[in-house]
mmCIF file of C-alpha atoms in Angstrom:
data_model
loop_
_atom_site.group_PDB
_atom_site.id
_atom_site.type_symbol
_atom_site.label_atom_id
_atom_site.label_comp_id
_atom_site.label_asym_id
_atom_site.label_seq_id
_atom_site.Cartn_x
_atom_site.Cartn_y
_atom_site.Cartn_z
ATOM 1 C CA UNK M 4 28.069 47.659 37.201
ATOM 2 C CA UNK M 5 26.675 47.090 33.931
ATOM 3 C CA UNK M 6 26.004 43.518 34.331
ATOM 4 C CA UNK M 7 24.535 44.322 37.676
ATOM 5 C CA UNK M 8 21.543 47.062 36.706
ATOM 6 C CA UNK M 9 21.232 44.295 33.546
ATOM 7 C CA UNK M 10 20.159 41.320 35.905
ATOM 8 C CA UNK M 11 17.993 43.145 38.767
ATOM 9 C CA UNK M 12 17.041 45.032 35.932
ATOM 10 C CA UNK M 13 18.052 48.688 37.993
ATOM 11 C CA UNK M 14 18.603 52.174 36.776
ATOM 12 C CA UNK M 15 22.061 53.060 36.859
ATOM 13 C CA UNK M 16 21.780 55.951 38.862
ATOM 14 C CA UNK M 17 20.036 53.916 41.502
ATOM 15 C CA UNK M 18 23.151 51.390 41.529
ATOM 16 C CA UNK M 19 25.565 54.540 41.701
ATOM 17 C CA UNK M 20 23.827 56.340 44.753
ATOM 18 C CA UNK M 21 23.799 52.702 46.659
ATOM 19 C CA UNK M 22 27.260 52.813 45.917
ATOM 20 C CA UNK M 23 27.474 56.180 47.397
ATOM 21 C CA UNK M 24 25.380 55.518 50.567
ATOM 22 C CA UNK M 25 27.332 52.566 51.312
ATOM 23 C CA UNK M 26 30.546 54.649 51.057
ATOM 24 C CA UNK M 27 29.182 56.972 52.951
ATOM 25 C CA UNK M 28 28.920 54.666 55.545
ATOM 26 C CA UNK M 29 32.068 53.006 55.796
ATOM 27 C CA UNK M 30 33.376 56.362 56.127
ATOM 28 C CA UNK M 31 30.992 57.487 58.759
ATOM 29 C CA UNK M 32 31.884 53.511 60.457
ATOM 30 C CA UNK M 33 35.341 54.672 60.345
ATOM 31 C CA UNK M 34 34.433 58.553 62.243
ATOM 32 C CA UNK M 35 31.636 57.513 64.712
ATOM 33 C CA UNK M 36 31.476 60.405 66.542
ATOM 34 C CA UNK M 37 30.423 62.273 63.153
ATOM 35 C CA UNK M 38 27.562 59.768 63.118
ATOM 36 C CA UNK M 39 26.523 60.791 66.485
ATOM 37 C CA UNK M 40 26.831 64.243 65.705
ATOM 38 C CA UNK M 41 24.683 63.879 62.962
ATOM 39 C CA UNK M 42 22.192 62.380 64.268
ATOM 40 C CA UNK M 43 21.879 65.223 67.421
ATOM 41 C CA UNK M 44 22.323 68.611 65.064
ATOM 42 C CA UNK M 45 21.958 66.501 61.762
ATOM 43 C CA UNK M 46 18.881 65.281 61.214
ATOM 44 C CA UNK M 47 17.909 68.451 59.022
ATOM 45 C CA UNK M 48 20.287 68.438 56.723
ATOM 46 C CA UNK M 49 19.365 64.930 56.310
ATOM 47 C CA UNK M 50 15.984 66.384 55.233
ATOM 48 C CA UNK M 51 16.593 69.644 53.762
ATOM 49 C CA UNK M 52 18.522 67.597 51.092
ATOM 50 C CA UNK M 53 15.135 65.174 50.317
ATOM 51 C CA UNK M 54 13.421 68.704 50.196
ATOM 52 C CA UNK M 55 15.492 70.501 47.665
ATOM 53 C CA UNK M 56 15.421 67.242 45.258
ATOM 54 C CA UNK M 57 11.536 66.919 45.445
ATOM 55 C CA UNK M 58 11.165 63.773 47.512
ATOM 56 C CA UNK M 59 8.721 63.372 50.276
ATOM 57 C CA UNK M 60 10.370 61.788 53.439
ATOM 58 C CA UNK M 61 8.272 58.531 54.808
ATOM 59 C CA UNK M 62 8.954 56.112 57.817
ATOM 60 C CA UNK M 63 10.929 53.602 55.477
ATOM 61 C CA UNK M 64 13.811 56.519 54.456
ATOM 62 C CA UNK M 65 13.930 58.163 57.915
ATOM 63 C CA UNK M 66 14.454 54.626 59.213
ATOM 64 C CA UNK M 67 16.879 53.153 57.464
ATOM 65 C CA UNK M 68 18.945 56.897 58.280
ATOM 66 C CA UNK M 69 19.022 56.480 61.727
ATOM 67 C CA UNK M 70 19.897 52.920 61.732
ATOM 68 C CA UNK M 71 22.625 53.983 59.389
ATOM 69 C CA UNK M 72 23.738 56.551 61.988
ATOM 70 C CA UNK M 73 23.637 53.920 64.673
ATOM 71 C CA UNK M 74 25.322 50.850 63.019
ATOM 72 C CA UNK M 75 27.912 53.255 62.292
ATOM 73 C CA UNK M 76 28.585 54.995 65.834
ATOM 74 C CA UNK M 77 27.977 51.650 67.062
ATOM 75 C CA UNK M 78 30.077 49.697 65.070
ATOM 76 C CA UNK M 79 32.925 52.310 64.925
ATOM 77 C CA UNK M 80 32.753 52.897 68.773
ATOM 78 C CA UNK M 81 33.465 49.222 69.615
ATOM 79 C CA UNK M 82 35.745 49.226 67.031
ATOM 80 C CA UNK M 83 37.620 52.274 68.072
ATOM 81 C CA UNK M 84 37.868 50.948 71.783
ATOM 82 C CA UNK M 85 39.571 47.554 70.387
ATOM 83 C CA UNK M 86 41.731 49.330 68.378
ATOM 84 C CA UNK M 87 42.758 51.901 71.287
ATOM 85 C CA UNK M 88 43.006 48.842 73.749
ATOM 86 C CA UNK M 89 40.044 50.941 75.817
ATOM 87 C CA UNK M 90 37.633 48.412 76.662
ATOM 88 C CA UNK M 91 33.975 48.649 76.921
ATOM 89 C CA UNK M 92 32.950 47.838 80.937
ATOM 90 C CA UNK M 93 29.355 48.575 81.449
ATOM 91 C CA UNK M 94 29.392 50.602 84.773
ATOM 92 C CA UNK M 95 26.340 50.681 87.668
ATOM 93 C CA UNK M 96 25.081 53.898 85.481
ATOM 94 C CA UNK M 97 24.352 51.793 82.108
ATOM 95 C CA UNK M 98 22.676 49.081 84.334
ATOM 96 C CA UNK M 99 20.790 51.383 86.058
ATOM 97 C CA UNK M 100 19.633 53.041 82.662
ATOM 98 C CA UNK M 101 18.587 49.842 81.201
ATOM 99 C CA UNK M 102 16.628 48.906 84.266
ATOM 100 C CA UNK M 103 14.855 52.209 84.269
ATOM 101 C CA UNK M 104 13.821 51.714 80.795
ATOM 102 C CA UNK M 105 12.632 48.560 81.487
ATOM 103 C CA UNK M 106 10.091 49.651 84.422
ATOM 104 C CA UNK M 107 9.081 52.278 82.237
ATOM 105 C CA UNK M 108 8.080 49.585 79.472
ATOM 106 C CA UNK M 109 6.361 47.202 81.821
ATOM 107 C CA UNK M 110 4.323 49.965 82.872
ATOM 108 C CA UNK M 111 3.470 50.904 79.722
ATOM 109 C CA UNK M 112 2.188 47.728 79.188
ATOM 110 C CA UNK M 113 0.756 46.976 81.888
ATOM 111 C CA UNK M 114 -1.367 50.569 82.279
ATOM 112 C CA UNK M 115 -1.172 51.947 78.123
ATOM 113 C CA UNK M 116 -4.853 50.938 76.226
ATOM 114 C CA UNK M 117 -3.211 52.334 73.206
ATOM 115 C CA UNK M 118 -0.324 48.943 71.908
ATOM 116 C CA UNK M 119 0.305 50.953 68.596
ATOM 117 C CA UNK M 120 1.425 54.014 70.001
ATOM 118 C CA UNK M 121 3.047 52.383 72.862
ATOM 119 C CA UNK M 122 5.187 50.188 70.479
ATOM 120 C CA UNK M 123 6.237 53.639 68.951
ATOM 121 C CA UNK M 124 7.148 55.275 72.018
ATOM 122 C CA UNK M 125 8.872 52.733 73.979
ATOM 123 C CA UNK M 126 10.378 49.881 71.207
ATOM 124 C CA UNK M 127 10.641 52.216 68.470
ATOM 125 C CA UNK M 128 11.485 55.483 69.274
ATOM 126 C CA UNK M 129 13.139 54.991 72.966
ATOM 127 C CA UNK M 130 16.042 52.592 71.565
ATOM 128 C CA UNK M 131 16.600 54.603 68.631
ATOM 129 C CA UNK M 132 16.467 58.563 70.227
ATOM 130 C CA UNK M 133 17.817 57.637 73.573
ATOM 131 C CA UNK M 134 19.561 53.967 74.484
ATOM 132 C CA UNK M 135 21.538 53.854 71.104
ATOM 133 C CA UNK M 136 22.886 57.336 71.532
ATOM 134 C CA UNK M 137 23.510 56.717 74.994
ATOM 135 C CA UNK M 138 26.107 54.148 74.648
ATOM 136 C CA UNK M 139 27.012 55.734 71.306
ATOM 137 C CA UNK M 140 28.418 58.398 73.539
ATOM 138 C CA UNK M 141 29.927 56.016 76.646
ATOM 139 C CA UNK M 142 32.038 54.358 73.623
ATOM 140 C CA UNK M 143 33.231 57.482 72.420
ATOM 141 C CA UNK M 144 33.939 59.058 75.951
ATOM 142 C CA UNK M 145 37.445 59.338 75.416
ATOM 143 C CA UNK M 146 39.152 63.284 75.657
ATOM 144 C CA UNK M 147 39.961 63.036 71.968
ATOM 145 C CA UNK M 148 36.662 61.540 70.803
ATOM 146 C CA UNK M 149 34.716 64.475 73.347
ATOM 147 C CA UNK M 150 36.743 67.482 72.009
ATOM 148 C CA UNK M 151 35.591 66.314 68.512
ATOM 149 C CA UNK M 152 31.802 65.710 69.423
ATOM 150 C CA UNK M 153 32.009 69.827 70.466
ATOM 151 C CA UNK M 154 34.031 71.008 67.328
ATOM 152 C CA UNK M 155 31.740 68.842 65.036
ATOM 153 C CA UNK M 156 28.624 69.740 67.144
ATOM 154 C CA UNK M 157 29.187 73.804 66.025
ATOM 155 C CA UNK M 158 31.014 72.636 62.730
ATOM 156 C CA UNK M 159 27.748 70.988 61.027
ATOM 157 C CA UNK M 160 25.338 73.884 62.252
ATOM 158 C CA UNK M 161 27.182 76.167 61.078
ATOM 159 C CA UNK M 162 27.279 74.829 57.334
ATOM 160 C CA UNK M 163 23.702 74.359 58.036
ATOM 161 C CA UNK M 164 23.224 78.235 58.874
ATOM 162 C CA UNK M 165 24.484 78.902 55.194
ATOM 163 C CA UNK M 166 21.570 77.621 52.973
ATOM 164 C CA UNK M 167 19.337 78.298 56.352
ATOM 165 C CA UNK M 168 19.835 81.923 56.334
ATOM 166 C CA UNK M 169 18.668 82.188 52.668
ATOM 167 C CA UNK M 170 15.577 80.166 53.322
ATOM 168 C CA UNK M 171 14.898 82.248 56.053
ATOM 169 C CA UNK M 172 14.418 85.455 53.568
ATOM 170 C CA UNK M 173 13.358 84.325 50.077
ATOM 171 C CA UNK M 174 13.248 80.393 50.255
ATOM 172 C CA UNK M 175 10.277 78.315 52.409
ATOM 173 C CA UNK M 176 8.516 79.983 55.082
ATOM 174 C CA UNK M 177 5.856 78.758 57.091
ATOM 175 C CA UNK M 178 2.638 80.123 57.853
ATOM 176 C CA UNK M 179 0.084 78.946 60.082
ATOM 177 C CA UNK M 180 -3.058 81.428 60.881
ATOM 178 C CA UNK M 181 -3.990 81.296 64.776
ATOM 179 C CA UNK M 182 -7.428 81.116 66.649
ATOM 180 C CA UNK M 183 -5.595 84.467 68.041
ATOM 181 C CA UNK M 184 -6.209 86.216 64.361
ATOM 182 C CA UNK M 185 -2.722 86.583 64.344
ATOM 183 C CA UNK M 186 -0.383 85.311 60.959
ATOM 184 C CA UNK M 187 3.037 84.151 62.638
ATOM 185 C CA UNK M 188 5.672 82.239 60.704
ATOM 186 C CA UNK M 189 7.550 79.935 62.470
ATOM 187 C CA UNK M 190 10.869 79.016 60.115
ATOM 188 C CA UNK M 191 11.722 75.318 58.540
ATOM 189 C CA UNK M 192 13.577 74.907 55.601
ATOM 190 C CA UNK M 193 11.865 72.465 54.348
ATOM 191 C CA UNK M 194 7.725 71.435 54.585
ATOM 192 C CA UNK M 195 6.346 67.590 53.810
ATOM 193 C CA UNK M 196 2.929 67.694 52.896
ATOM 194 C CA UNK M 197 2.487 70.894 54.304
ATOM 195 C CA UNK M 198 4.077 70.321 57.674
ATOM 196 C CA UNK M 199 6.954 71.743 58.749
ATOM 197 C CA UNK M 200 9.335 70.395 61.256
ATOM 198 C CA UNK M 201 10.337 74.040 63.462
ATOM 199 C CA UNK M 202 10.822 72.128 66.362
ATOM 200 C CA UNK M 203 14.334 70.407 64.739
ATOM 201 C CA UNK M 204 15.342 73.515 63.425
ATOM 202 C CA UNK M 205 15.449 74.642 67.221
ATOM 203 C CA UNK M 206 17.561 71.685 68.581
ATOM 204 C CA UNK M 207 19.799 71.948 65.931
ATOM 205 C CA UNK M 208 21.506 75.098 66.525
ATOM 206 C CA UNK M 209 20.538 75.022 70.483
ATOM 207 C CA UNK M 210 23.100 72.406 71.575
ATOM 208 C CA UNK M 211 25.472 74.388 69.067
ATOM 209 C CA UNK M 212 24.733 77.176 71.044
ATOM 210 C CA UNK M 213 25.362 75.931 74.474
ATOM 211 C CA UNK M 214 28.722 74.612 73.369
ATOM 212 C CA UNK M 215 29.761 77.848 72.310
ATOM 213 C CA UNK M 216 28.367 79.900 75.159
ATOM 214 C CA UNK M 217 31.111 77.518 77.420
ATOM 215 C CA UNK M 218 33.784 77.291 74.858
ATOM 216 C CA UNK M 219 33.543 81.455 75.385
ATOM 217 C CA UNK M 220 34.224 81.179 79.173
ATOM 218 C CA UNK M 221 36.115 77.969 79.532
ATOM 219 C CA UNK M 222 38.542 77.925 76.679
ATOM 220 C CA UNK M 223 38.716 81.445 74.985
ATOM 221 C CA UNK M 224 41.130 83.754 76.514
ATOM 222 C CA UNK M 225 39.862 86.969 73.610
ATOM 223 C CA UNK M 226 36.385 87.366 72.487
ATOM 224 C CA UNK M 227 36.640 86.086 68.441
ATOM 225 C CA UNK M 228 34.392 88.305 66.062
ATOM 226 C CA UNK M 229 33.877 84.921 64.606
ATOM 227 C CA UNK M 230 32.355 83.268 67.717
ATOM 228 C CA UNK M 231 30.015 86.231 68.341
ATOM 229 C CA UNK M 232 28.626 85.930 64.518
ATOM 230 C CA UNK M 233 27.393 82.313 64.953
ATOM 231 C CA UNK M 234 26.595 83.452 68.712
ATOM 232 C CA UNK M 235 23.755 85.722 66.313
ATOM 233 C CA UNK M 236 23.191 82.802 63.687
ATOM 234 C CA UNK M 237 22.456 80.022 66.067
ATOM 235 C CA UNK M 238 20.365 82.615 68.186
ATOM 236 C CA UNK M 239 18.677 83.584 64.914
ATOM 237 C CA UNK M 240 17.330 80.245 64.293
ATOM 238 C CA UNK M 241 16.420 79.462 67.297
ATOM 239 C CA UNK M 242 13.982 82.494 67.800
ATOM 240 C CA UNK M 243 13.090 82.266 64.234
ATOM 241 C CA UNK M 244 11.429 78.783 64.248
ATOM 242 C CA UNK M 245 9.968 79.627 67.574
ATOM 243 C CA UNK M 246 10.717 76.500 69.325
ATOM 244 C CA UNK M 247 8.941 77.156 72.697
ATOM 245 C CA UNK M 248 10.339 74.220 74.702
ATOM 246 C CA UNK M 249 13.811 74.354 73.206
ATOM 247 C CA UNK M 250 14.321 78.034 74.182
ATOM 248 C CA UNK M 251 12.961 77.546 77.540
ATOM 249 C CA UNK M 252 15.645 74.467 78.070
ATOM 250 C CA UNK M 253 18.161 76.591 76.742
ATOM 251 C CA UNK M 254 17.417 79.622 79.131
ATOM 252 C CA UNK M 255 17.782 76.852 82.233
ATOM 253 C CA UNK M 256 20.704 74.948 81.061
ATOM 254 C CA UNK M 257 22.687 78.600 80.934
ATOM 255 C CA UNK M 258 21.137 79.732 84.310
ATOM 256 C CA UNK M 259 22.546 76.370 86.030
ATOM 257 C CA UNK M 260 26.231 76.982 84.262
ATOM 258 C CA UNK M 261 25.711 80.520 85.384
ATOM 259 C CA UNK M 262 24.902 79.846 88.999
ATOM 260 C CA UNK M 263 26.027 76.246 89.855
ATOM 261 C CA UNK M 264 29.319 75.844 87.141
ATOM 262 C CA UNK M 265 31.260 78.960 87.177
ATOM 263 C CA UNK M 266 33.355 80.938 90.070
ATOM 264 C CA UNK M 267 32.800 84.750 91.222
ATOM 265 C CA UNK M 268 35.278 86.231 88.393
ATOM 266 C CA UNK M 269 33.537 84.158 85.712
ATOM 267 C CA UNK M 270 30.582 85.461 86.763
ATOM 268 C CA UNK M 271 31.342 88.562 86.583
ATOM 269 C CA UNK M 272 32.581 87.847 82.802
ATOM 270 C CA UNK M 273 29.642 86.597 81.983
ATOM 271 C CA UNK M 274 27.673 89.498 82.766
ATOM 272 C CA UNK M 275 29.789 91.929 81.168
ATOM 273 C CA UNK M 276 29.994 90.051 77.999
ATOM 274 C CA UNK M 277 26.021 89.182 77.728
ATOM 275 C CA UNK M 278 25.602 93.422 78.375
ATOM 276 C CA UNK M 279 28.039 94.529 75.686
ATOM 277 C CA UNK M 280 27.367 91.730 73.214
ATOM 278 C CA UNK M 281 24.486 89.226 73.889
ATOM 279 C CA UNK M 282 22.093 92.199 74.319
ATOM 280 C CA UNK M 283 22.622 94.031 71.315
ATOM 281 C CA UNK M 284 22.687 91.102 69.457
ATOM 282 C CA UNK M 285 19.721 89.106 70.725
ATOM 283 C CA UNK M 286 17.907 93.086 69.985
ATOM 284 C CA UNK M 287 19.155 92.424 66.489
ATOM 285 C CA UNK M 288 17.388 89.228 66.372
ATOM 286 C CA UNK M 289 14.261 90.832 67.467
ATOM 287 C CA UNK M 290 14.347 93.639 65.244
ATOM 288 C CA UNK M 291 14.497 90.902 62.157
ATOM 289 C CA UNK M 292 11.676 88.999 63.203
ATOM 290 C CA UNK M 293 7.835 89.486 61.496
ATOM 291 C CA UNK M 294 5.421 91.607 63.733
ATOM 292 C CA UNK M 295 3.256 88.733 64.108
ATOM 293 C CA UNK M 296 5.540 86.866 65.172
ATOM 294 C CA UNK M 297 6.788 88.368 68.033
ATOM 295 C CA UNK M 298 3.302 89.266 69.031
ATOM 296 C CA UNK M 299 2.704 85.286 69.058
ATOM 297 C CA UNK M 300 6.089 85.112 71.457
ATOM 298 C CA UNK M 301 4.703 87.315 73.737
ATOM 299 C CA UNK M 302 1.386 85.634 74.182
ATOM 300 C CA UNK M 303 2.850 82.445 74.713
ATOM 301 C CA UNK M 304 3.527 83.926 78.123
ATOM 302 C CA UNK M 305 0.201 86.087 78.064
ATOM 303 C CA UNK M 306 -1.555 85.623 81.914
ATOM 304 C CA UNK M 307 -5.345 84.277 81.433
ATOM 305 C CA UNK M 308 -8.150 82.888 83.635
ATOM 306 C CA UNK M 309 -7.420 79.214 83.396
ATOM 307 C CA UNK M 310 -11.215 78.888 83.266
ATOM 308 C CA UNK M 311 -11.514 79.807 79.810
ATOM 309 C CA UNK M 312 -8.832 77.682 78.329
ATOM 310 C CA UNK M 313 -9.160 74.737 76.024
ATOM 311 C CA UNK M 314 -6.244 73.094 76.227
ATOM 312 C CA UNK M 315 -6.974 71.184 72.905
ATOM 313 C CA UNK M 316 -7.195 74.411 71.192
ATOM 314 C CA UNK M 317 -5.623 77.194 72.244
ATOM 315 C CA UNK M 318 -2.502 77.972 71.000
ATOM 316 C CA UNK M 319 -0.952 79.656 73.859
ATOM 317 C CA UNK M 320 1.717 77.215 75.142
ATOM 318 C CA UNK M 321 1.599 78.832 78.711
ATOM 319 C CA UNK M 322 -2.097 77.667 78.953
ATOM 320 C CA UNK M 323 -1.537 74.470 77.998
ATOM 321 C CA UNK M 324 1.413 74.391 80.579
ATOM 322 C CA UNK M 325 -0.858 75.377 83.237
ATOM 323 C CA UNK M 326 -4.215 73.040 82.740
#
């Protein structure tokens, strides 16, 4: 190593932590369904650690993370289904998928005036946030490789909910002051030059979240005092960074495993349990947050005369909704 930092004329430290990524890698290579996890309820520990040592996250770093993630699930998932003798047949579904995403291109193309953000959008960030975890998951759709996507899926968020909780009280909080004259703080643990990123603190304890609320009804024969304390955490954070879309999907997703996915006596479960326990505790929640806060939750969904919004300015999400 010596020799090495001598000729390219490297600090050691930066040979040691290459050495470390690279490790990390192989090991991830070697569990790609922790890649995938990581990069669906992840991603912010990913940047809560460049927070905490004092380095400012950019397109290069944030790229070569994901492609990390994906080599690895990639990688590891074909390597997984050679080594399990379960080969990799692309079925009508993928075919259709691919198709789909290439109409959506060509139309892009052919109607966007905008190239730069187009090339984002649809070369960028479409292969890397939907076609690469796609078949990440179709190689890893085994019942062994599923049942660890859900334990890792509430594992990771709920280390997360650790150093999370602690920001949340006496570590980074962030304030933005409304055209409403109202001071809300919507929660991220970590802020790059002076933007916070509340949005990925919501989807990383939602899908959490969901799991759970199943693993409750489908797998659980007694309610575990362990299951109803991240049941509060995950809720927590989700209401605490204010994540208006992410709540919203989470409310529907539970409605249509409420009403489509479950038979009379679950039902009937269900409500009992969300009276006893998800009440009170979602109250709990409530009673934690900052004034302002709620009062900015409540106008979200605040009627007005669609004539005098500015859809460019307000900040109630329900207006922009409805122009």
């Amino acid at each position: 190593m010596l020799y090495l930092t001598a000729f390219f004329n490297l600090n050691p430290w930066i040979i040691l932590i290459l050495i470390g990524l690279l490790s990390f890698l192989f090991y991830l290579i070697k569990r790609p369904v922790l890649a995938l996890v990581i990069q669906f309820v992840g991603t912010s520990a990913y940047l809560y650690l460049l927070y905490k040592f004092g380095i400012e996250t950019g397109r290069l770093k944030t790229g070569i993370f994901f492609s990390a993630l994906i080599i690895a699930y990639l990688l590891g998932g074909l390597w997984l289904s050679k080594r399990t003798g379960r080969r990799f047949q692309p079925t009508a579904v993928d075919k259709i998928f691919i198709l789909f995403w290439l109409l959506i291109l060509v139309d892009s193309l052919l109607r966007s005036p905008n190239f730069s953000q187009l090339f984002k959008n649809s070369l960028i960030y479409a292969p890397v946030f939907v076609i690469a975890p796609y078949f990440g998951a179709r190689l890893l759709s085994s019942e062994e490789q599923i049942k660890k996507f859900l334990n890792y899926s509430i594992l990771i968020p709920t280390i997360l909910a650790v150093p999370f909780l602690y920001e949340s009280f006496i570590g980074t909080k962030f304030f933005i002051t409304a055209g409403l004259d109202l001071l809300f703080i919507r929660f991220s643990p970590f802020v790059f030059n002076g933007v916070s990123n509340h949005i990925l603190i919501g989807f990383t304890f939602a899908i959490p979240l969901i799991i759970l609320w199943i693993k409750l009804f489908e797998k659980e024969k007694k309610i575990r005092l362990f299951n109803l304390i991240l049941v509060f955490l995950f809720l927590y954070f989700i209401i605490r960074s204010v994540t208006r879309g992410v709540i919203i999907g989470l409310i529907l997703a539970l409605i249509i495993y409420f009403l489509f996915l479950t038979k009379i006596k679950r039902k009937i479960k269900i409500i009992v349990f969300s009276i006893i326990f998800i009440l009170p505790i979602f109250l709990l929640v409530l009673w934690m947050l900052p004034q302002g806060l709620i009062n900015f939750i409540l106008n979200t969904f605040q009627w007005r005369d669609l004539a005098t919004i500015n859809p460019a300015e307000d900040p109630c999400a329900f207006g922009r909704l409805i122009a």
